[in-house]
DNA sequence: ATCGCAAATGGGAACGTTCCCATTATAGAA
DNA sequence: TTCTATAATGGGAACGTTCCCATTTGCGAT
């Protein structure tokens, strides 16, 4: 991104940026202003149920207003050991999947007065580790993470309540919330089957982790449930990007009898596949049906719009936050919880019955 | 998003989540472990240039390792009045424009040991105000914001160094970094002109702020520079979403002499317009050229891929962070700075010479 | 040996809260 | 009126650093 020319324009308006300042008044200033003790001010400010006369309460608030007092969360944290801050660590903020999750986390957590620190590792494990250390140093109250390299042990070592985003067998003793890739895959395949497709390909993304495996398992399960032949050529694996999807599609089209429908492990692959199919002169969905997964924004803007398996991204974020919050408050059971959220098939226009060419 | 059915699966693995804990050792524990004073430990830990014997230094580090000491940033902040935290406040994290900016901010800021707190207001002013208060309470060191409703005065009131994301005349006494919408618009229009288009429409997004205005101004400037007629029907304004773009397009196509080319104020509008044009049976780019703005991910996945005016999103984030960092360190001039980054035209396949129908 | 000076280290106060416990005001019962 | 129980308030310690200043140590010059 360094290719952009810069144009610097310094404009000199007649104004000064910083006025010299009476720095933050403290609770003690408020106390003497209101003619009470700092303890009382603290009580009023925290607004806990402790008894303080209505009259005093008003005096304190008046003093707060008059002085423009602003609570110091740092000092408070030092004493209480609570920062009301949650770390959200994800591998790639640029992937449209995550911002939606982030929004869910933030919305939920905010209702309880927490803030979210966003950490984007860009798939760099070392960076992910740094984030963990950051969370420790800053005494964050909780961590929500989609781990890319950091181990279960490292997460434990932070001693911070943690929830895993995504269903991952290798982090089994943490709370976990993800979507039901297995069930979703079956659902998508059944959709294609019910349209009449019998020769259905699977394009998987290349990555470790259970996700791809869940899909493959579901695929095989589906085939055998319907007494369909297990043709290994119909299951291809490529890197998780547009080019990977396109390449996979070309490989499938080169087959003696190409599939009439394709399920891709995510929308990016699906869109790549669609592009390749178009280039090969195919009409979608007449000649070929394509189903994606995730329902990222782009899925609705392709031509034709992509039929896809939507994941409850926002809901995943919210639920993860809920898990964290009650762990923080000690309201969680001692045993890890796991929530698997069902996917939802969004039928758009990239699927149709196969052409009867016989 | 509440429409998803839930499937709760509690799995009870034989393991305990929390072990009862020797809570965090402090600098004092380290001191006595190493047989030195806490002052010395602090000196070593901070690693400033102050003189401490190499041997002592090693003793301290050894003790740190042995005890598993972890620096307490909260206590440190209380004393130093620095939190090494920056707030990034944006209106809509779901808009693919912002994550890229966020990545830029984070990358730059992280190099200096800062963390970023992400605040997504969802266009809610009240929420935006809450974020400002949060920044104050938590003594964040800086704020990067694309303001949606919060006034310049309110920003000043935080007393926190602030940079405005985007070029906005109504916040002139802050540092500011954005892209050159005016120049970019001209650039895009010239592109269409040079292809041979003479009847070019502008689809603007409905929103206050200078952005739309810069584009309109550029549009009018362009028309008069080329002695093209100012046809008010060719400049339409709609909400900033797919539907808005589609509606705008339909309005344009309903004209007696529709435009041969369209420039949309952002990619979302452009894609909406493209969908409407397709529905009307037009072939893009043969019958109609379309140019978008921003270069969001979807722009590359449409069919045909969208020609668009790329903004240096990542670079905007980085530069904003740089502005902030040197304000924090007091290295910035007393006068607000402003950086306007040029746009770059990405020619894909949604533009072509107009059909010669005469 | 002694002195002087810089380098190395130590001790305490401060940052602004919250928490605990002690003290004082208030009101109801005797 | 006195006593008692409770409500309301106050005072100090603690949280874990950093910063300032004082003290000690080391070492070369005398």
XYZ file of C-alpha atoms (C1' of nucleotides) in Angstrom:
776
model
C 0.000 0.000 0.000
C 3.003 2.240 -0.205
C 2.282 3.198 -3.772
C 0.156 6.212 -3.043
C 1.562 9.646 -3.679
C 1.153 11.977 -0.733
C -0.040 15.518 -0.757
C 0.722 17.352 2.425
C -1.205 20.513 3.044
C -0.434 22.448 6.163
C -3.171 24.917 6.940
C -2.449 27.499 9.579
C -5.701 28.622 11.203
C -5.426 31.245 13.887
C -6.035 29.053 16.863
C -4.089 27.413 19.627
C -4.407 23.713 20.235
C -3.668 23.291 23.889
C -4.676 25.593 26.704
C -2.611 25.290 29.865
C -4.640 23.260 32.261
C -5.830 22.654 35.778
C -5.221 18.939 35.579
C -7.818 16.419 36.654
C -9.471 17.084 39.994
C -9.519 14.064 42.264
C -12.045 12.546 44.535
C -10.395 14.451 47.349
C -10.921 17.768 45.640
C -14.557 16.863 45.251
C -14.712 15.868 48.892
C -13.448 19.162 50.186
C -15.574 21.071 47.694
C -18.631 19.234 48.946
C -17.560 19.342 52.574
C -17.528 15.603 53.062
C -14.881 12.908 53.225
C -13.406 11.126 50.243
C -15.000 7.894 51.432
C -18.397 9.435 51.070
C -17.610 10.754 47.635
C -16.427 7.331 46.602
C -19.607 5.795 47.900
C -21.756 8.222 45.980
C -19.774 7.857 42.803
C -19.830 4.108 42.796
C -23.529 4.270 43.477
C -23.514 0.951 45.272
C -26.327 0.362 47.690
C -24.405 1.683 50.670
C -26.265 4.160 52.749
C -25.616 7.833 52.250
C -28.129 10.556 52.939
C -29.981 11.876 49.934
C -28.903 15.385 50.808
C -25.236 14.445 50.962
C -25.528 12.626 47.700
C -26.773 15.766 46.021
C -24.030 17.883 47.553
C -21.471 15.488 46.137
C -22.926 15.435 42.661
C -23.097 19.195 42.670
C -19.417 19.381 43.552
C -18.629 16.855 40.832
C -20.392 18.994 38.254
C -18.848 22.200 39.511
C -15.324 20.834 39.351
C -15.806 18.833 36.195
C -14.565 15.769 38.006
C -13.879 12.725 35.888
C -13.513 9.324 37.436
C -10.050 7.820 37.175
C -10.479 4.279 35.978
C -6.771 3.589 36.253
C -6.587 4.260 39.960
C -9.776 2.361 40.434
C -8.398 -0.615 38.570
C -5.275 -0.669 40.650
C -7.304 -0.989 43.774
C -10.025 -3.309 42.549
C -8.051 -5.461 40.183
C -10.696 -5.024 37.549
C -10.065 -3.165 34.337
C -13.393 -3.641 32.621
C -11.498 -4.377 29.471
C -11.713 -7.392 27.244
C -9.255 -8.380 24.550
C -10.544 -9.590 21.221
C -7.802 -11.353 19.284
C -8.446 -12.325 15.700
C -6.224 -13.368 12.841
C -7.433 -11.033 10.133
C -9.555 -7.983 10.607
C -9.709 -7.563 6.872
C -11.711 -10.748 6.499
C -15.316 -9.521 6.564
C -16.249 -12.359 8.856
C -14.582 -10.867 11.904
C -15.834 -7.316 12.070
C -19.315 -8.678 12.454
C -18.183 -10.904 15.303
C -16.385 -7.956 16.818
C -19.553 -5.944 16.725
C -21.359 -8.675 18.603
C -18.679 -8.858 21.249
C -18.594 -5.136 21.640
C -22.331 -4.673 21.864
C -22.699 -7.300 24.535
C -19.728 -6.291 26.577
C -20.490 -2.614 26.427
C -23.827 -3.101 28.114
C -21.877 -4.088 31.188
C -19.472 -1.200 31.008
C -16.598 -3.054 29.414
C -14.410 -1.882 26.559
C -12.870 -4.000 23.829
C -9.238 -3.965 22.804
C -8.919 -5.235 19.300
C -5.899 -7.273 18.333
C -5.323 -8.266 14.794
C -2.467 -10.705 14.464
C -2.398 -10.946 10.687
C -1.715 -14.657 11.147
C 1.533 -13.918 12.935
C 1.989 -16.211 15.917
C 4.650 -14.090 17.513
C 2.334 -11.162 17.354
C -0.440 -13.208 18.851
C 1.850 -14.040 21.750
C 2.604 -10.385 22.237
C -1.104 -9.755 22.520
C -1.370 -12.331 25.228
C 1.405 -10.647 27.134
C -0.287 -7.323 26.628
C -3.471 -8.737 28.082
C -1.503 -9.928 31.086
C 0.402 -6.734 31.724
C -2.711 -4.639 31.392
C -4.699 -6.989 33.590
C -7.489 -7.316 31.093
C -10.483 -9.063 32.545
C -11.013 -11.519 29.722
C -9.894 -12.705 26.318
C -11.892 -13.769 23.290
C -9.633 -15.350 20.738
C -9.603 -17.233 17.503
C -6.192 -18.785 17.990
C -3.968 -19.125 14.982
C -0.867 -20.484 16.606
C -0.935 -19.904 20.285
C -1.392 -23.131 22.213
C -3.917 -24.109 24.779
C -1.153 -24.105 27.378
C -0.120 -20.582 26.535
C -3.683 -19.442 26.926
C -3.890 -21.132 30.292
C -0.714 -19.425 31.359
C -2.327 -16.022 31.052
C -4.631 -16.940 33.928
C -7.270 -14.786 32.292
C -10.749 -16.103 31.578
C -10.755 -16.985 27.900
C -13.276 -17.983 25.307
C -12.359 -19.601 22.020
C -14.070 -18.301 18.931
C -14.758 -21.228 16.663
C -15.169 -24.881 17.425
C -11.723 -26.292 18.009
C -11.047 -29.658 19.506
C -7.510 -28.688 20.447
C -8.705 -26.149 23.003
C -11.245 -28.290 24.709
C -10.942 -26.983 28.226
C -12.015 -23.462 27.365
C -15.418 -22.022 26.816
C -16.068 -22.100 23.136
C -18.562 -20.700 20.693
C -18.670 -21.357 17.012
C -20.926 -22.451 14.287
C -21.993 -25.868 13.290
C -19.926 -26.444 10.180
C -20.782 -30.113 10.111
C -24.519 -29.633 10.273
C -24.313 -26.697 7.925
C -22.424 -28.667 5.353
C -25.032 -31.405 5.457
C -27.738 -28.785 5.127
C -26.120 -27.242 2.067
C -25.537 -30.613 0.441
C -29.120 -31.674 1.088
C -30.249 -28.474 -0.567
C -28.302 -29.345 -3.690
C -29.499 -32.932 -3.525
C -33.113 -31.886 -3.295
C -32.643 -29.714 -6.363
C -31.684 -32.905 -8.174
C -27.913 -32.748 -8.088
C -26.161 -36.067 -7.755
C -22.622 -35.188 -8.710
C -21.576 -32.619 -6.138
C -18.036 -31.412 -5.558
C -16.485 -30.008 -2.403
C -13.868 -27.258 -2.466
C -12.014 -27.075 0.807
C -9.680 -24.420 2.122
C -6.157 -25.337 3.040
C -5.722 -24.812 6.779
C -5.177 -26.858 9.873
C -7.938 -26.890 12.429
C -11.138 -28.810 12.618
C -13.141 -26.644 10.280
C -12.116 -28.165 7.019
C -12.247 -31.577 8.580
C -15.792 -31.117 9.805
C -16.820 -30.263 6.290
C -15.079 -33.215 4.755
C -16.541 -35.559 7.318
C -19.994 -34.171 6.643
C -19.438 -34.524 2.923
C -18.502 -38.163 3.188
C -21.338 -38.835 5.564
C -23.738 -37.220 3.132
C -22.486 -39.228 0.189
C -22.816 -42.525 1.939
C -26.210 -41.629 3.379
C -27.481 -41.160 -0.147
C -25.545 -44.066 -1.626
C -23.588 -41.692 -3.806
C -20.158 -42.810 -5.059
C -17.134 -41.460 -3.205
C -15.165 -39.949 -6.042
C -11.923 -38.535 -4.598
C -11.520 -36.265 -7.618
C -14.605 -34.347 -6.507
C -13.024 -33.203 -3.261
C -10.294 -30.650 -3.894
C -8.273 -28.573 -1.501
C -6.792 -25.146 -2.266
C -5.553 -22.048 -0.420
C -8.262 -19.927 1.159
C -8.450 -17.136 -1.425
C -10.029 -16.127 -4.720
C -7.235 -17.673 -6.751
C -7.525 -20.895 -4.797
C -11.222 -21.094 -5.529
C -10.673 -20.393 -9.219
C -7.971 -23.011 -9.450
C -10.121 -25.589 -7.749
C -12.938 -24.874 -10.161
C -10.691 -25.297 -13.188
C -9.511 -28.617 -11.842
C -13.097 -29.759 -11.450
C -14.097 -28.585 -14.919
C -11.203 -30.508 -16.396
C -12.718 -33.762 -15.172
C -14.244 -36.230 -17.651
C -17.605 -35.760 -16.013
C -17.533 -32.486 -14.138
C -19.832 -31.941 -11.171
C -23.175 -30.236 -11.647
C -22.875 -28.505 -8.313
C -20.137 -27.268 -6.032
C -20.037 -26.553 -2.332
C -17.159 -24.328 -1.247
C -15.807 -24.129 2.281
C -16.222 -20.389 2.340
C -17.541 -17.566 0.223
C -14.180 -16.423 -0.992
C -13.489 -19.833 -2.495
C -17.006 -19.904 -3.889
C -16.605 -16.538 -5.562
C -13.263 -17.571 -7.001
C -14.917 -20.702 -8.320
C -17.714 -18.663 -9.804
C -15.276 -16.412 -11.586
C -13.460 -19.379 -13.070
C -16.742 -20.929 -14.165
C -17.753 -17.725 -15.873
C -14.431 -17.598 -17.646
C -15.027 -21.129 -18.859
C -18.219 -19.867 -20.410
C -20.569 -21.565 -18.017
C -23.844 -20.024 -17.019
C -24.562 -20.039 -13.327
C -26.834 -21.508 -12.113
C -28.054 -23.086 -15.378
C -24.884 -25.043 -16.067
C -23.515 -25.218 -12.565
C -24.787 -24.558 -9.062
C -22.488 -23.039 -6.462
C -22.948 -22.747 -2.719
C -20.646 -20.806 -0.433
C -20.278 -20.499 3.325
C -20.152 -17.585 5.772
C -22.360 -15.053 4.020
C -19.830 -12.287 3.848
C -20.975 -9.039 2.341
C -19.564 -9.844 -1.069
C -21.769 -12.903 -1.341
C -24.727 -10.637 -1.928
C -22.991 -8.538 -4.544
C -21.825 -11.165 -6.966
C -23.633 -11.847 -10.180
C -25.615 -13.977 -9.682
C -25.825 -13.415 -5.949
C -24.364 -16.369 -4.110
C -26.411 -18.967 -2.298
C -24.551 -19.467 0.920
C -24.610 -20.911 4.372
C -24.789 -17.982 6.759
C -23.006 -18.162 10.050
C -24.429 -16.256 12.953
C -21.411 -14.012 13.122
C -22.896 -11.312 15.284
C -24.508 -13.858 17.533
C -21.243 -15.729 17.933
C -19.648 -12.537 19.162
C -22.461 -11.797 21.542
C -22.511 -15.274 22.974
C -18.758 -15.324 23.415
C -19.046 -12.094 25.340
C -21.782 -13.527 27.503
C -19.638 -16.517 28.345
C -16.810 -14.231 29.305
C -18.909 -11.922 31.390
C -20.250 -14.586 33.599
C -16.854 -16.187 33.951
C -15.579 -12.849 35.143
C -18.401 -12.529 37.616
C -17.786 -16.063 38.778
C -21.224 -17.104 37.619
C -19.933 -19.788 35.265
C -19.765 -23.482 36.003
C -16.339 -24.934 36.633
C -16.585 -26.960 33.501
C -15.982 -25.510 30.048
C -19.099 -24.694 28.107
C -19.542 -25.039 24.438
C -22.091 -23.441 22.213
C -22.467 -24.476 18.632
C -24.723 -22.209 16.657
C -26.565 -23.571 13.662
C -25.977 -22.186 10.206
C -28.705 -20.901 7.989
C -28.960 -21.488 4.285
C -29.499 -18.293 2.349
C -30.909 -19.174 -1.042
C -29.933 -16.617 -3.594
C -29.461 -17.223 -7.287
C -26.392 -19.366 -7.725
C -28.256 -22.644 -7.308
C -30.852 -24.322 -9.492
C -31.794 -27.798 -10.666
C -29.198 -29.362 -12.949
C -29.774 -29.269 -16.702
C -31.154 -32.565 -17.984
C -28.656 -33.159 -20.755
C -29.268 -36.819 -21.302
C -29.660 -11.594 13.838
C -31.817 -13.217 16.453
C -33.194 -15.684 13.969
C -30.658 -18.428 14.469
C -31.654 -21.510 16.344
C -29.227 -22.440 19.067
C -27.782 -25.791 19.789
C -26.195 -25.983 23.196
C -23.823 -28.805 23.777
C -22.274 -29.078 27.172
C -19.280 -31.333 27.086
C -17.822 -32.357 30.389
C -14.152 -33.165 29.974
C -12.335 -34.327 33.062
C -10.415 -31.185 33.812
C -10.574 -28.231 36.121
C -10.537 -24.736 34.731
C -9.043 -22.645 37.457
C -6.254 -23.650 39.797
C -6.115 -21.696 43.031
C -3.400 -19.177 42.609
C -0.457 -17.377 44.068
C -1.553 -14.029 42.747
C 0.800 -11.790 40.819
C 4.199 -11.229 42.373
C 5.133 -7.566 42.594
C 8.259 -5.631 41.958
C 8.915 -5.878 45.687
C 8.800 -9.653 45.633
C 11.304 -9.566 42.827
C 13.452 -7.162 44.790
C 13.707 -9.342 47.824
C 14.178 -12.436 45.691
C 17.088 -10.738 43.951
C 18.392 -9.138 47.110
C 18.120 -5.579 45.840
C 15.734 -2.700 46.345
C 12.530 -2.152 44.442
C 14.033 0.980 42.937
C 16.709 -1.072 41.314
C 14.231 -3.587 40.021
C 12.182 -0.788 38.548
C 15.257 0.645 36.882
C 16.151 -2.673 35.330
C 12.638 -3.386 34.202
C 12.121 -0.058 32.562
C 15.462 -0.468 30.888
C 16.071 3.242 30.731
C 19.647 4.349 30.464
C 20.098 4.740 34.195
C 23.184 3.142 35.563
C 22.881 -0.247 37.149
C 25.685 -2.774 37.301
C 25.519 -5.512 34.725
C 25.702 -8.106 37.468
C 22.754 -6.611 39.337
C 20.790 -6.434 36.163
C 21.248 -10.148 35.654
C 20.296 -10.941 39.210
C 17.081 -9.022 38.737
C 16.165 -10.676 35.479
C 16.855 -14.055 37.009
C 14.496 -13.264 39.865
C 11.888 -12.073 37.392
C 12.066 -15.344 35.519
C 12.060 -17.419 38.670
C 8.990 -15.729 40.065
C 7.205 -15.369 36.771
C 6.866 -11.687 37.424
C 4.584 -9.770 35.096
C 4.721 -6.026 34.901
C 1.618 -4.270 36.129
C 0.700 -1.686 33.545
C -2.162 -0.391 35.627
C 0.001 0.637 38.548
C 2.513 2.042 36.147
C -0.136 4.108 34.435
C -1.357 5.517 37.688
C 2.060 6.838 38.459
C 3.102 7.968 35.011
C -0.192 9.172 33.680
C 0.379 7.246 30.476
C -1.748 4.313 29.463
C -0.232 3.501 26.110
C -3.699 3.088 24.787
C -5.332 4.777 21.847
C -9.021 4.868 21.060
C -10.186 4.312 17.520
C -13.770 5.455 17.088
C -15.545 4.680 13.864
C -19.169 4.710 12.809
C -19.473 1.285 11.265
C -17.044 -1.549 11.628
C -19.086 -3.555 9.201
C -18.231 -1.213 6.374
C -15.173 -2.829 4.802
C -13.502 0.542 4.553
C -12.768 0.791 8.255
C -11.142 -2.486 9.149
C -8.380 -1.626 6.744
C -7.915 1.754 8.381
C -7.969 0.068 11.751
C -5.219 -2.245 10.658
C -3.097 0.716 9.674
C -3.644 2.427 12.988
C -2.904 -0.702 14.904
C 0.236 -1.574 13.013
C 1.725 1.866 13.483
C 0.756 2.286 17.071
C 1.836 -1.161 18.107
C 5.391 -0.516 17.038
C 5.539 1.995 19.858
C 3.987 -0.268 22.436
C 0.494 1.111 22.272
C -2.742 -0.829 22.142
C -5.909 0.240 20.400
C -9.405 0.186 21.776
C -11.954 -0.143 19.052
C -15.210 1.710 19.346
C -17.935 1.154 16.854
C -20.747 3.638 17.286
C -23.118 2.242 14.678
C -23.932 5.851 13.796
C -25.310 6.456 17.249
C -24.241 9.842 18.556
C -25.062 9.064 22.133
C -22.864 6.032 21.919
C -20.118 8.070 20.392
C -20.319 10.415 23.347
C -20.065 7.466 25.709
C -16.865 6.463 23.959
C -15.438 9.893 24.525
C -16.230 9.637 28.198
C -14.686 6.199 28.273
C -11.530 7.594 26.759
C -11.469 10.245 29.455
C -12.103 7.957 32.391
C -9.530 5.481 31.215
C -7.006 8.204 30.518
C -6.343 6.991 27.008
C -3.395 8.740 25.452
C -5.033 9.616 22.160
C -8.126 9.366 20.015
C -8.531 8.706 16.319
C -12.073 9.355 15.254
C -14.320 9.638 12.279
C -16.945 11.740 13.968
C -20.556 11.104 13.115
C -22.243 13.475 15.476
C -19.890 14.549 18.177
C -18.888 18.173 17.826
C -15.498 19.758 17.634
C -16.121 21.308 21.051
C -16.902 17.962 22.599
C -13.685 16.580 21.229
C -11.772 19.485 22.652
C -13.378 18.933 26.005
C -11.760 15.519 26.308
C -8.374 17.212 26.511
C -6.949 14.199 24.744
C -4.837 14.508 21.594
C -7.166 13.727 18.729
C -6.898 13.114 15.031
C -9.825 13.290 12.658
C -10.126 10.511 10.112
C -11.378 12.022 6.902
C -11.188 15.556 5.603
C -13.755 17.584 7.469
C -13.905 21.342 7.423
C -15.961 21.425 10.589
C -13.119 20.073 12.705
C -10.429 22.331 11.404
C -8.373 22.716 14.527
C -7.501 19.068 14.821
C -4.943 17.008 13.035
C -6.638 15.396 10.124
C -5.913 12.729 7.575
C -8.137 11.672 4.758
C -8.171 11.128 1.089
C -8.517 13.589 -1.677
C -12.122 13.038 -2.712
C -12.125 16.139 -4.824
C -9.069 15.226 -6.824
C -10.156 11.642 -7.002
C -13.526 12.569 -8.367
C -11.924 14.662 -11.077
C -9.584 11.805 -11.860
C -12.454 9.348 -12.234
C -14.468 11.729 -14.362
C -11.491 12.433 -16.609
C -11.096 8.701 -17.060
C -14.657 8.430 -18.299
C -14.254 11.526 -20.438
C -11.157 10.180 -22.077
C -13.025 6.982 -22.919
C -15.419 9.163 -24.857
C -18.266 9.634 -22.420
C -19.979 12.984 -22.482
C -23.141 12.309 -20.555
C -21.928 11.263 -17.126
C -24.078 10.960 -14.025
C -23.095 11.287 -10.385
C -24.675 9.183 -7.661
C -24.051 10.697 -4.281
C -24.622 9.232 -0.847
C -26.981 10.929 1.508
C -24.990 12.191 4.475
C -23.905 15.451 5.945
C -20.210 16.199 6.018
C -17.881 17.502 3.384
C -17.402 14.273 1.496
C -20.462 14.397 -0.671
C -19.916 18.064 -1.205
C -16.347 17.666 -2.361
C -17.553 15.218 -4.965
C -20.343 17.431 -6.146
C -18.037 20.412 -6.348
C -15.552 18.389 -8.344
C -18.335 17.168 -10.606
C -19.515 20.675 -11.385
C -15.971 21.878 -11.844
C -15.337 19.050 -14.268
C -18.469 19.762 -16.299
C -17.699 23.400 -16.717
C -14.045 22.722 -17.490
C -15.154 20.607 -20.418
C -18.066 22.840 -21.405
C -20.521 20.069 -20.645
C -24.105 21.046 -19.800
C -25.079 21.064 -16.152
C -28.074 18.760 -16.147
C -29.427 18.583 -12.595
C -31.207 15.330 -13.386
C -27.828 13.665 -13.759
C -26.853 14.269 -10.165
C -28.882 12.113 -7.822
C -28.631 11.565 -4.122
C -29.673 8.415 -2.257
C -28.967 6.603 1.005
C -25.539 5.019 1.269
C -26.508 1.390 0.605
C -27.150 -1.150 -2.130
C -30.813 -0.248 -2.377
C -29.935 3.428 -2.612
C -27.583 2.758 -5.481
C -30.124 0.646 -7.288
C -32.815 3.255 -6.867
C -30.550 5.971 -8.156
C -29.745 3.902 -11.198
C -33.392 3.294 -11.970
C -34.046 7.000 -11.728
C -31.245 7.674 -14.183
C -32.408 5.006 -16.611
C -35.883 6.486 -16.579
C -34.508 9.687 -18.073
C -35.292 10.608 -21.686
C -31.620 10.421 -22.503
C -29.945 8.301 -19.836
C -26.255 8.764 -19.086
C -23.676 6.558 -20.781
C -21.559 6.489 -17.659
C -22.037 6.753 -13.912
C -19.718 7.718 -11.100
C -20.903 6.627 -7.671
C -19.740 8.162 -4.418
C -18.755 4.800 -3.074
C -18.539 1.171 -4.117
C -21.705 0.122 -2.346
C -23.727 2.619 -4.346
C -21.884 1.569 -7.489
C -22.658 -2.082 -6.943
C -26.284 -1.293 -6.259
C -26.359 0.689 -9.461
C -24.769 -2.164 -11.330
C -27.365 -4.605 -10.052
C -30.186 -2.308 -11.157
C -28.587 -1.872 -14.562
C -28.319 -5.622 -14.975
C -31.939 -6.002 -14.025
C -32.828 -3.464 -16.682
C -31.117 -5.712 -19.165
C -28.107 -3.518 -19.751
C -24.714 -4.939 -20.485
C -21.877 -3.455 -18.480
C -19.623 -1.964 -19.709
C -20.965 -2.104 -23.277
C -24.182 -0.199 -22.589
C -23.114 1.643 -19.499
C -19.874 2.374 -17.680
C -19.771 2.472 -13.893
C -17.061 3.739 -11.577
C -17.092 3.318 -7.824
C -15.034 4.735 -4.987
C -13.133 3.184 -2.049
C -12.069 -0.146 -3.517
C -13.686 -2.341 -0.924
C -13.206 -6.056 -1.270
C -16.511 -6.579 -3.028
C -15.459 -4.274 -5.839
C -13.150 -6.990 -7.109
C -15.747 -9.735 -6.892
C -18.579 -8.235 -8.880
C -19.282 -9.286 -12.405
C -17.801 -7.455 -14.191
C -15.229 -6.369 -11.629
C -15.732 -2.752 -10.718
C -13.482 0.055 -11.858
C -13.019 2.158 -8.767
C -11.104 4.901 -7.106
C -9.021 3.313 -4.401
C -8.425 5.157 -1.185
C -5.257 4.538 0.718
C -7.165 3.077 3.630
C -4.286 1.385 5.367
C -2.066 4.386 4.820
C -4.694 6.719 6.243
C -4.710 4.643 9.395
C -0.950 4.598 9.648
C -0.597 8.290 9.108
C -3.301 9.102 11.615
C -1.418 7.016 14.133
C 1.801 8.801 13.350
C 0.157 12.155 13.909
C -1.132 10.957 17.235
C 2.105 9.485 18.385
C 4.071 12.603 17.929
C 1.365 14.704 19.507
C 1.600 12.437 22.516
C 5.334 12.778 22.644
C 4.998 16.523 22.257
C 6.853 16.419 18.981
C 4.026 17.973 16.997
C 3.769 21.610 16.000
C 1.215 23.687 17.870
C -0.765 24.112 14.731
C -3.091 21.427 13.378
C -1.696 19.382 10.545
C -3.578 18.031 7.652
C -2.672 15.266 5.296
C -4.686 14.592 2.210
C -3.771 11.379 0.481
C -4.362 11.015 -3.221
C -6.679 8.379 -4.606
C -5.724 5.859 -7.220
C -7.896 4.778 -10.096
C -8.132 1.013 -10.380
C -9.266 0.146 -13.858
C -11.161 -3.094 -13.921
C -13.896 -4.067 -16.326
C -16.901 -1.915 -15.610
C -15.774 0.908 -17.859
C -15.399 1.068 -21.634
C -15.992 3.530 -24.435
C -19.659 4.313 -24.995
C -21.534 2.574 -27.784
C -21.839 4.756 -30.846
C -25.586 4.484 -31.342
C -26.112 7.431 -33.622
C 45.880 5.630 53.999
C 42.784 9.333 52.576
C 40.098 12.025 49.775
C 36.893 13.080 46.098
C 33.731 12.108 42.646
C 30.883 9.483 39.982
C 28.410 5.336 39.724
C 25.253 2.374 41.964
C 21.741 1.611 45.105
C 18.150 2.359 48.678
C 14.109 4.501 51.000
C 10.106 6.960 51.105
C 6.436 9.647 49.134
C 3.115 10.038 45.650
C -0.350 8.687 42.041
C -6.174 8.303 43.002
C -8.901 5.043 44.129
C -11.391 1.394 47.329
C -11.903 -1.114 51.432
C -12.079 -1.901 56.187
C -12.885 -0.457 60.530
C -13.862 3.114 63.811
C -16.527 6.843 65.034
C -20.434 9.863 65.184
C -25.320 11.105 64.237
C -30.165 9.549 64.317
C -34.150 7.547 65.756
C -36.955 4.315 68.073
C -37.803 1.748 72.399
C -37.717 1.562 77.204
C -34.228 10.932 79.594
C -31.272 7.145 78.658
C -30.052 3.276 76.142
C -29.456 0.624 71.937
C -29.292 -0.466 67.298
C -28.677 1.190 63.021
C -27.610 4.584 59.579
C -24.208 7.804 58.014
C -19.725 9.326 57.810
C -14.626 9.698 58.397
C -9.730 8.182 58.496
C -6.099 5.451 57.245
C -4.012 1.668 54.850
C -3.396 -0.650 50.652
C -3.039 -1.474 45.580
C 2.068 -1.629 42.598
C 4.431 1.384 40.348
C 7.762 5.601 39.480
C 10.292 9.487 40.901
C 13.142 12.150 43.702
C 16.616 12.567 46.788
C 19.801 10.612 50.007
C 23.121 7.316 50.930
C 26.547 3.959 50.001
C 30.032 1.877 47.132
C 33.961 1.675 44.099
C 38.021 3.390 42.411
C 41.662 6.333 40.793
C 44.449 10.203 42.343
C 46.906 12.187 45.984
